[in-house]
């Protein structure tokens, strides 16, 4: 494993764009022969519906803790030099980036495999919630990775936290293959500061 472990994890508050150069520069190093990146952007349609924007909310302290844990897991599996992960909160219009991951390593296979692992695990386990806003409505969405993980854990009955949860799945396997409706309508209020919440390891 790399002798100097560099990891940057950030949750960006509303109206803060992701600065690609910042994260790529963070992971750049003379000993790294590869930098793999992933950027997730808001697309304009979903299942024939016109998407206007996405809205993200998070439980920030837990999200940062979980993202750091995922980065540690990646380091234990691949020979990584540096990792940078950033995720926006608030409104993300069509064409704008909501998540960015950069991984540097001596060899491309480690960087590419770790980058894929990081985005898949982020979508499966980090408490960041997405609402898709359409031209004719809106819906909170769950990632298929989260649903797969839920099934792996044996929670197939659709109930948790004493709430009646209805899970609707779409016919195709995609990043947004399910949505959840909570019958009791309970909502949690999340307050965060206006600056980016950052953790550097």
Short mmCIF file of the C-alpha atoms (twelve columns), coordinates in Angstrom:
data_MODEL
# 
_entry.id   MODEL 
# 
loop_
_atom_site.group_PDB 
_atom_site.id 
_atom_site.type_symbol 
_atom_site.label_atom_id 
_atom_site.label_alt_id 
_atom_site.label_comp_id 
_atom_site.label_asym_id 
_atom_site.label_seq_id 
_atom_site.Cartn_x 
_atom_site.Cartn_y 
_atom_site.Cartn_z 
_atom_site.pdbx_PDB_model_num 
ATOM 1   C CA . UNK A 1   0.000   0.000   0.000   1 
ATOM 2   C CA . UNK A 2   1.057   3.616   -0.448  1 
ATOM 3   C CA . UNK A 3   3.248   4.997   2.296   1 
ATOM 4   C CA . UNK A 4   1.471   8.363   2.276   1 
ATOM 5   C CA . UNK A 5   -2.301  7.921   2.368   1 
ATOM 6   C CA . UNK A 6   -4.090  10.980  1.019   1 
ATOM 7   C CA . UNK A 7   -7.886  11.029  1.156   1 
ATOM 8   C CA . UNK A 8   -10.210 14.016  0.731   1 
ATOM 9   C CA . UNK A 9   -13.948 13.632  1.351   1 
ATOM 10  C CA . UNK A 10  -16.317 16.589  0.909   1 
ATOM 11  C CA . UNK A 11  -20.042 17.184  1.076   1 
ATOM 12  C CA . UNK A 12  -20.763 20.442  -0.755  1 
ATOM 13  C CA . UNK A 13  -23.681 22.526  0.446   1 
ATOM 14  C CA . UNK A 14  -26.258 23.968  -1.940  1 
ATOM 15  C CA . UNK A 15  -25.019 26.254  -4.736  1 
ATOM 16  C CA . UNK A 16  -21.419 24.995  -4.480  1 
ATOM 17  C CA . UNK A 17  -20.273 23.447  -7.732  1 
ATOM 18  C CA . UNK A 18  -17.772 20.587  -7.920  1 
ATOM 19  C CA . UNK A 19  -14.332 21.858  -8.941  1 
ATOM 20  C CA . UNK A 20  -12.878 19.030  -11.069 1 
ATOM 21  C CA . UNK A 21  -9.387  20.535  -11.174 1 
ATOM 22  C CA . UNK A 22  -9.256  20.733  -7.369  1 
ATOM 23  C CA . UNK A 23  -9.869  17.002  -6.934  1 
ATOM 24  C CA . UNK A 24  -7.715  15.855  -9.850  1 
ATOM 25  C CA . UNK A 25  -4.852  18.042  -8.578  1 
ATOM 26  C CA . UNK A 26  -5.347  16.607  -5.085  1 
ATOM 27  C CA . UNK A 27  -4.795  13.034  -6.282  1 
ATOM 28  C CA . UNK A 28  -2.036  13.832  -8.785  1 
ATOM 29  C CA . UNK A 29  1.418   12.572  -7.833  1 
ATOM 30  C CA . UNK A 30  4.653   11.838  -9.651  1 
ATOM 31  C CA . UNK A 31  4.544   8.194   -8.518  1 
ATOM 32  C CA . UNK A 32  0.953   7.707   -9.767  1 
ATOM 33  C CA . UNK A 33  0.795   6.405   -13.317 1 
ATOM 34  C CA . UNK A 34  -2.991  6.490   -13.442 1 
ATOM 35  C CA . UNK A 35  -5.858  8.698   -12.317 1 
ATOM 36  C CA . UNK A 36  -9.351  7.243   -12.712 1 
ATOM 37  C CA . UNK A 37  -12.370 9.522   -12.325 1 
ATOM 38  C CA . UNK A 38  -16.126 9.219   -12.193 1 
ATOM 39  C CA . UNK A 39  -18.550 12.114  -12.525 1 
ATOM 40  C CA . UNK A 40  -22.280 11.728  -12.076 1 
ATOM 41  C CA . UNK A 41  -24.437 14.375  -13.781 1 
ATOM 42  C CA . UNK A 42  -28.154 15.110  -13.896 1 
ATOM 43  C CA . UNK A 43  -29.635 13.751  -17.113 1 
ATOM 44  C CA . UNK A 44  -32.674 15.297  -18.813 1 
ATOM 45  C CA . UNK A 45  -34.999 12.275  -18.942 1 
ATOM 46  C CA . UNK A 46  -35.915 9.221   -16.909 1 
ATOM 47  C CA . UNK A 47  -38.322 6.564   -18.240 1 
ATOM 48  C CA . UNK A 48  -39.827 9.025   -20.709 1 
ATOM 49  C CA . UNK A 49  -40.296 11.787  -18.122 1 
ATOM 50  C CA . UNK A 50  -38.625 15.174  -18.530 1 
ATOM 51  C CA . UNK A 51  -36.251 15.741  -15.601 1 
ATOM 52  C CA . UNK A 52  -35.915 19.361  -14.481 1 
ATOM 53  C CA . UNK A 53  -33.454 18.871  -11.615 1 
ATOM 54  C CA . UNK A 54  -32.330 16.598  -8.817  1 
ATOM 55  C CA . UNK A 55  -32.422 17.572  -5.146  1 
ATOM 56  C CA . UNK A 56  -30.090 15.936  -2.643  1 
ATOM 57  C CA . UNK A 57  -30.277 15.801  1.145   1 
ATOM 58  C CA . UNK A 58  -27.936 14.025  3.539   1 
ATOM 59  C CA . UNK A 59  -27.216 13.270  7.139   1 
ATOM 60  C CA . UNK A 60  -23.810 14.930  6.760   1 
ATOM 61  C CA . UNK A 61  -21.850 13.565  9.773   1 
ATOM 62  C CA . UNK A 62  -22.850 9.981   8.987   1 
ATOM 63  C CA . UNK A 63  -22.340 10.482  5.235   1 
ATOM 64  C CA . UNK A 64  -18.767 11.682  5.786   1 
ATOM 65  C CA . UNK A 65  -18.044 8.861   8.214   1 
ATOM 66  C CA . UNK A 66  -19.381 6.279   5.758   1 
ATOM 67  C CA . UNK A 67  -17.496 7.785   2.814   1 
ATOM 68  C CA . UNK A 68  -14.254 7.648   4.820   1 
ATOM 69  C CA . UNK A 69  -14.968 4.016   5.678   1 
ATOM 70  C CA . UNK A 70  -15.506 3.185   1.995   1 
ATOM 71  C CA . UNK A 71  -12.196 4.882   1.140   1 
ATOM 72  C CA . UNK A 72  -10.444 2.785   3.802   1 
ATOM 73  C CA . UNK A 73  -11.993 -0.374  2.352   1 
ATOM 74  C CA . UNK A 74  -10.753 0.584   -1.107  1 
ATOM 75  C CA . UNK A 75  -7.244  1.094   0.249   1 
ATOM 76  C CA . UNK A 76  -7.295  -2.369  1.804   1 
ATOM 77  C CA . UNK A 77  -8.163  -3.947  -1.562  1 
ATOM 78  C CA . UNK A 78  -6.105  -1.939  -4.074  1 
ATOM 79  C CA . UNK A 79  -2.730  -0.197  -4.119  1 
ATOM 80  C CA . UNK A 80  -4.004  3.389   -4.156  1 
ATOM 81  C CA . UNK A 81  -2.021  6.588   -3.776  1 
ATOM 82  C CA . UNK A 82  -4.800  9.186   -3.272  1 
ATOM 83  C CA . UNK A 83  -8.591  9.412   -3.211  1 
ATOM 84  C CA . UNK A 84  -10.897 12.422  -3.556  1 
ATOM 85  C CA . UNK A 85  -14.692 12.149  -3.232  1 
ATOM 86  C CA . UNK A 86  -17.138 15.065  -3.473  1 
ATOM 87  C CA . UNK A 87  -20.941 15.065  -3.419  1 
ATOM 88  C CA . UNK A 88  -23.240 18.057  -3.767  1 
ATOM 89  C CA . UNK A 89  -26.369 18.707  -1.723  1 
ATOM 90  C CA . UNK A 90  -29.359 20.812  -2.690  1 
ATOM 91  C CA . UNK A 91  -30.544 21.428  -6.223  1 
ATOM 92  C CA . UNK A 92  -28.514 20.043  -9.136  1 
ATOM 93  C CA . UNK A 93  -29.945 21.152  -12.518 1 
ATOM 94  C CA . UNK A 94  -29.758 19.099  -15.710 1 
ATOM 95  C CA . UNK A 95  -26.215 18.889  -17.042 1 
ATOM 96  C CA . UNK A 96  -24.531 19.696  -13.727 1 
ATOM 97  C CA . UNK A 97  -22.433 17.289  -11.683 1 
ATOM 98  C CA . UNK A 98  -23.676 15.891  -8.368  1 
ATOM 99  C CA . UNK A 99  -20.822 13.512  -7.507  1 
ATOM 100 C CA . UNK A 100 -17.147 13.260  -8.445  1 
ATOM 101 C CA . UNK A 101 -14.538 10.656  -7.532  1 
ATOM 102 C CA . UNK A 102 -10.839 10.697  -8.406  1 
ATOM 103 C CA . UNK A 103 -8.423  7.876   -7.557  1 
ATOM 104 C CA . UNK A 104 -4.710  7.763   -8.283  1 
ATOM 105 C CA . UNK A 105 -2.539  4.662   -8.273  1 
ATOM 106 C CA . UNK A 106 0.712   3.404   -9.707  1 
ATOM 107 C CA . UNK A 107 -1.214  1.176   -12.160 1 
ATOM 108 C CA . UNK A 108 -4.472  1.824   -14.023 1 
ATOM 109 C CA . UNK A 109 -6.164  -1.429  -12.958 1 
ATOM 110 C CA . UNK A 110 -6.032  -0.417  -9.279  1 
ATOM 111 C CA . UNK A 111 -7.280  3.108   -10.025 1 
ATOM 112 C CA . UNK A 112 -10.131 1.939   -12.280 1 
ATOM 113 C CA . UNK A 113 -11.293 -0.892  -10.007 1 
ATOM 114 C CA . UNK A 114 -11.150 1.278   -6.887  1 
ATOM 115 C CA . UNK A 115 -13.048 4.107   -8.592  1 
ATOM 116 C CA . UNK A 116 -15.874 1.747   -9.588  1 
ATOM 117 C CA . UNK A 117 -15.951 0.262   -6.089  1 
ATOM 118 C CA . UNK A 118 -16.145 3.748   -4.521  1 
ATOM 119 C CA . UNK A 119 -19.128 4.944   -6.568  1 
ATOM 120 C CA . UNK A 120 -20.982 1.635   -6.185  1 
ATOM 121 C CA . UNK A 121 -20.471 1.622   -2.405  1 
ATOM 122 C CA . UNK A 122 -21.333 5.316   -2.092  1 
ATOM 123 C CA . UNK A 123 -24.656 4.702   -3.827  1 
ATOM 124 C CA . UNK A 124 -25.317 1.560   -1.774  1 
ATOM 125 C CA . UNK A 125 -24.526 2.775   1.730   1 
ATOM 126 C CA . UNK A 126 -24.021 6.535   2.177   1 
ATOM 127 C CA . UNK A 127 -27.033 8.393   3.667   1 
ATOM 128 C CA . UNK A 128 -27.561 10.807  0.773   1 
ATOM 129 C CA . UNK A 129 -31.109 10.970  -0.590  1 
ATOM 130 C CA . UNK A 130 -32.185 12.029  -4.077  1 
ATOM 131 C CA . UNK A 131 -35.447 13.532  -5.280  1 
ATOM 132 C CA . UNK A 132 -36.072 13.626  -9.037  1 
ATOM 133 C CA . UNK A 133 -38.082 16.663  -10.074 1 
ATOM 134 C CA . UNK A 134 -39.954 16.236  -13.362 1 
ATOM 135 C CA . UNK A 135 -41.857 18.744  -15.459 1 
ATOM 136 C CA . UNK A 136 -45.056 17.113  -14.128 1 
ATOM 137 C CA . UNK A 137 -44.174 15.969  -10.583 1 
ATOM 138 C CA . UNK A 138 -41.425 14.682  -8.325  1 
ATOM 139 C CA . UNK A 139 -40.403 11.506  -6.499  1 
ATOM 140 C CA . UNK A 140 -37.790 10.444  -3.945  1 
ATOM 141 C CA . UNK A 141 -35.585 7.745   -5.467  1 
ATOM 142 C CA . UNK A 142 -33.491 4.881   -4.115  1 
ATOM 143 C CA . UNK A 143 -30.466 3.580   -5.969  1 
ATOM 144 C CA . UNK A 144 -30.552 -0.003  -7.198  1 
ATOM 145 C CA . UNK A 145 -27.278 -0.576  -5.298  1 
ATOM 146 C CA . UNK A 146 -29.090 0.305   -2.056  1 
ATOM 147 C CA . UNK A 147 -31.943 -2.043  -2.897  1 
ATOM 148 C CA . UNK A 148 -29.507 -4.844  -3.760  1 
ATOM 149 C CA . UNK A 149 -27.706 -4.330  -0.451  1 
ATOM 150 C CA . UNK A 150 -31.016 -4.322  1.410   1 
ATOM 151 C CA . UNK A 151 -31.901 -7.660  -0.171  1 
ATOM 152 C CA . UNK A 152 -28.464 -9.045  0.706   1 
ATOM 153 C CA . UNK A 153 -29.091 -8.168  4.330   1 
ATOM 154 C CA . UNK A 154 -32.311 -10.184 4.295   1 
ATOM 155 C CA . UNK A 155 -34.693 -7.258  4.573   1 
ATOM 156 C CA . UNK A 156 -36.984 -8.355  1.785   1 
ATOM 157 C CA . UNK A 157 -40.293 -7.721  3.538   1 
ATOM 158 C CA . UNK A 158 -40.252 -3.973  2.766   1 
ATOM 159 C CA . UNK A 159 -40.581 -2.833  6.356   1 
ATOM 160 C CA . UNK A 160 -38.106 -1.041  8.543   1 
ATOM 161 C CA . UNK A 161 -38.192 1.368   11.448  1 
ATOM 162 C CA . UNK A 162 -41.834 0.440   12.133  1 
ATOM 163 C CA . UNK A 163 -42.933 2.357   9.048   1 
ATOM 164 C CA . UNK A 164 -44.977 0.917   6.223   1 
ATOM 165 C CA . UNK A 165 -42.613 1.170   3.257   1 
ATOM 166 C CA . UNK A 166 -43.741 0.319   -0.262  1 
ATOM 167 C CA . UNK A 167 -40.927 -0.463  -2.691  1 
ATOM 168 C CA . UNK A 168 -41.637 -0.074  -6.407  1 
ATOM 169 C CA . UNK A 169 -39.091 -1.476  -8.845  1 
ATOM 170 C CA . UNK A 170 -38.748 -0.758  -12.524 1 
ATOM 171 C CA . UNK A 171 -38.416 -3.478  -15.135 1 
ATOM 172 C CA . UNK A 172 -34.815 -2.650  -16.022 1 
ATOM 173 C CA . UNK A 173 -31.700 -2.727  -13.858 1 
ATOM 174 C CA . UNK A 174 -30.338 0.796   -13.632 1 
ATOM 175 C CA . UNK A 175 -28.889 3.212   -11.138 1 
ATOM 176 C CA . UNK A 176 -32.374 4.400   -10.193 1 
ATOM 177 C CA . UNK A 177 -34.295 1.136   -10.284 1 
ATOM 178 C CA . UNK A 178 -36.574 1.702   -7.302  1 
ATOM 179 C CA . UNK A 179 -38.483 4.322   -5.439  1 
ATOM 180 C CA . UNK A 180 -39.828 4.243   -1.919  1 
ATOM 181 C CA . UNK A 181 -43.020 5.698   -0.499  1 
ATOM 182 C CA . UNK A 182 -43.260 6.039   3.278   1 
ATOM 183 C CA . UNK A 183 -46.866 5.693   4.385   1 
ATOM 184 C CA . UNK A 184 -46.691 7.662   7.628   1 
ATOM 185 C CA . UNK A 185 -45.290 10.766  5.873   1 
ATOM 186 C CA . UNK A 186 -42.713 11.371  8.608   1 
ATOM 187 C CA . UNK A 187 -39.978 13.787  7.602   1 
ATOM 188 C CA . UNK A 188 -36.644 14.546  9.165   1 
ATOM 189 C CA . UNK A 189 -35.251 18.055  9.180   1 
ATOM 190 C CA . UNK A 190 -31.569 18.353  8.386   1 
ATOM 191 C CA . UNK A 191 -29.593 21.478  9.081   1 
ATOM 192 C CA . UNK A 192 -26.124 22.110  7.722   1 
ATOM 193 C CA . UNK A 193 -23.825 25.070  7.247   1 
ATOM 194 C CA . UNK A 194 -23.339 26.949  3.956   1 
ATOM 195 C CA . UNK A 195 -19.742 25.840  3.463   1 
ATOM 196 C CA . UNK A 196 -18.463 22.495  2.305   1 
ATOM 197 C CA . UNK A 197 -18.154 19.892  5.014   1 
ATOM 198 C CA . UNK A 198 -14.722 18.426  4.539   1 
ATOM 199 C CA . UNK A 199 -12.714 15.602  5.975   1 
ATOM 200 C CA . UNK A 200 -9.112  14.989  5.071   1 
ATOM 201 C CA . UNK A 201 -7.431  11.834  6.282   1 
# 
